[in-house]
Amino acid sequence: MPTQISTKQADSMKINIKVKDKVITATLINSKTTQDFISLLPLTLTLEDYAKTEKISYLSKKLSTEDAPPGSDPAVGDIAYYAPWGNLAMFYQDSGYANGLIILGKIDGDIDAFNVSGSVKVTIELARSQ
């Protein structure tokens, strides 16, 4: 049943991002890069500020870029992988198109936890279905 598979895939593509005592949810898109990212979870990362636009952290391995677009134009709340540097990025400000930037998903709600100066320690894990 296609509908049941789609619902099951959507459930498995939710992640929780814990920032201090707050849990932020995000929805990931289905791609080979995203599947490779999910294989790394759970992850605890220190996200450093980059250009007062995004929080970034390098991952322990490079992710697959198979079938990925050559680049992307990220929006506020986007979670992305920057293939040339091998880092995860969470955008709290709008940014322009960048070659090698692959959108993984989007934060579902408030992104204020990332719009702070300095670094932010986060734990990212796959959300469990209720």
Coordinates of C-alpha atoms in Angstrom, one line a residue:
M1 CA 0.0 0.0 0.0
P2 CA 1.7 3.2 -1.2
T3 CA 0.0 5.4 1.4
Q4 CA 1.1 3.3 4.3
I5 CA 4.7 3.2 3.1
S6 CA 4.6 7.0 2.6
T7 CA 3.3 7.5 6.2
K8 CA 5.9 5.2 7.6
Q9 CA 8.7 6.9 5.7
A10 CA 7.5 10.3 6.9
D11 CA 7.5 9.1 10.5
S12 CA 11.0 7.8 10.3
M13 CA 12.3 11.0 8.8
K14 CA 11.6 13.1 11.9
I15 CA 14.5 14.0 14.1
N16 CA 14.8 15.6 17.5
I17 CA 17.4 18.3 18.1
K18 CA 18.0 18.8 21.8
V19 CA 19.4 22.2 22.7
K20 CA 19.9 22.5 26.5
D21 CA 16.5 21.6 28.0
K22 CA 14.6 22.3 24.8
V23 CA 13.7 19.7 22.1
I24 CA 13.2 21.0 18.5
T25 CA 11.8 18.7 15.8
A26 CA 12.8 18.7 12.2
T27 CA 11.6 16.9 9.1
L28 CA 14.1 15.4 6.8
I29 CA 13.6 14.9 3.1
N30 CA 14.2 11.4 1.6
S31 CA 17.5 11.3 -0.2
K32 CA 20.7 9.3 -0.2
T33 CA 22.5 12.1 1.6
T34 CA 19.8 12.2 4.3
Q35 CA 19.9 8.4 4.7
D36 CA 23.6 8.6 5.1
F37 CA 23.2 11.3 7.8
I38 CA 20.6 9.3 9.6
S39 CA 23.0 6.4 9.8
L40 CA 25.2 8.6 12.0
L41 CA 22.5 9.3 14.6
P42 CA 22.5 9.8 17.5
L43 CA 25.0 12.6 17.3
T44 CA 26.2 15.2 19.9
L45 CA 27.8 18.2 18.2
T46 CA 29.0 21.6 19.0
L47 CA 27.6 23.9 16.3
E48 CA 29.9 26.9 15.7
D49 CA 28.6 30.1 14.3
Y50 CA 29.4 30.8 10.7
A51 CA 28.9 34.2 9.0
K52 CA 26.1 35.1 11.5
T53 CA 23.9 33.0 9.2
E54 CA 24.2 29.4 10.2
K55 CA 25.5 27.0 12.8
I56 CA 27.9 24.4 11.5
S57 CA 29.7 21.3 12.7
Y58 CA 31.9 18.9 10.9
L59 CA 30.7 15.3 10.7
S60 CA 32.8 12.2 11.5
K61 CA 32.6 11.1 7.8
K62 CA 31.6 12.6 4.4
L63 CA 28.1 11.8 3.4
S64 CA 26.9 10.4 0.1
T65 CA 26.2 13.0 -2.6
E66 CA 24.8 10.5 -5.0
D67 CA 21.8 11.9 -6.9
A68 CA 22.2 15.2 -5.0
P69 CA 21.6 18.6 -6.8
P70 CA 24.8 20.6 -7.6
G71 CA 23.8 23.2 -5.1
S72 CA 21.0 24.8 -3.1
D73 CA 19.6 28.2 -1.9
P74 CA 18.9 27.7 1.8
A75 CA 16.2 29.4 3.7
V76 CA 15.7 30.1 7.4
G77 CA 15.3 26.8 9.3
D78 CA 16.9 24.6 6.6
I79 CA 19.3 21.8 7.7
A80 CA 21.9 21.2 5.1
Y81 CA 25.1 19.3 4.3
Y82 CA 28.0 21.3 2.7
A83 CA 29.8 18.6 0.7
P84 CA 33.1 20.5 0.0
W85 CA 33.8 20.9 3.7
G86 CA 31.8 17.8 5.0
N87 CA 29.9 19.9 7.6
L88 CA 26.3 20.0 8.8
A89 CA 24.6 23.4 8.7
M90 CA 21.5 24.8 10.4
F91 CA 20.4 28.1 8.9
Y92 CA 18.9 30.8 11.2
Q93 CA 19.3 33.5 8.6
D94 CA 18.5 33.4 4.9
S95 CA 21.5 32.8 2.7
G96 CA 22.3 32.7 -1.1
Y97 CA 22.9 29.8 -3.4
A98 CA 26.0 27.7 -2.7
N99 CA 27.5 25.0 -4.9
G100 CA 27.8 21.7 -3.0
L101 CA 25.1 22.6 -0.5
I102 CA 22.6 19.8 -0.1
I103 CA 19.3 20.4 1.8
L104 CA 18.6 17.6 4.3
G105 CA 15.4 19.0 5.8
K106 CA 13.8 21.8 7.8
I107 CA 13.4 22.6 11.4
D108 CA 9.6 22.4 12.1
G109 CA 9.2 25.3 14.5
D110 CA 11.2 28.0 16.3
I111 CA 14.8 28.4 15.3
D112 CA 15.6 31.0 18.1
A113 CA 17.8 28.4 19.8
F114 CA 20.3 28.8 16.9
N115 CA 20.0 32.6 16.5
V116 CA 22.4 33.3 19.4
S117 CA 26.1 34.3 19.4
G118 CA 28.7 31.7 19.8
S119 CA 28.4 28.0 19.8
V120 CA 25.5 25.7 20.6
K121 CA 25.8 22.1 21.8
V122 CA 23.1 19.9 20.4
T123 CA 22.1 16.2 20.4
I124 CA 20.4 15.0 17.3
E125 CA 18.5 11.7 17.3
L126 CA 15.9 10.0 15.2
A127 CA 12.4 10.7 16.6
R128 CA 10.5 7.7 17.6
S129 CA 7.0 7.1 16.4
Q130 CA 4.3 7.6 19.0

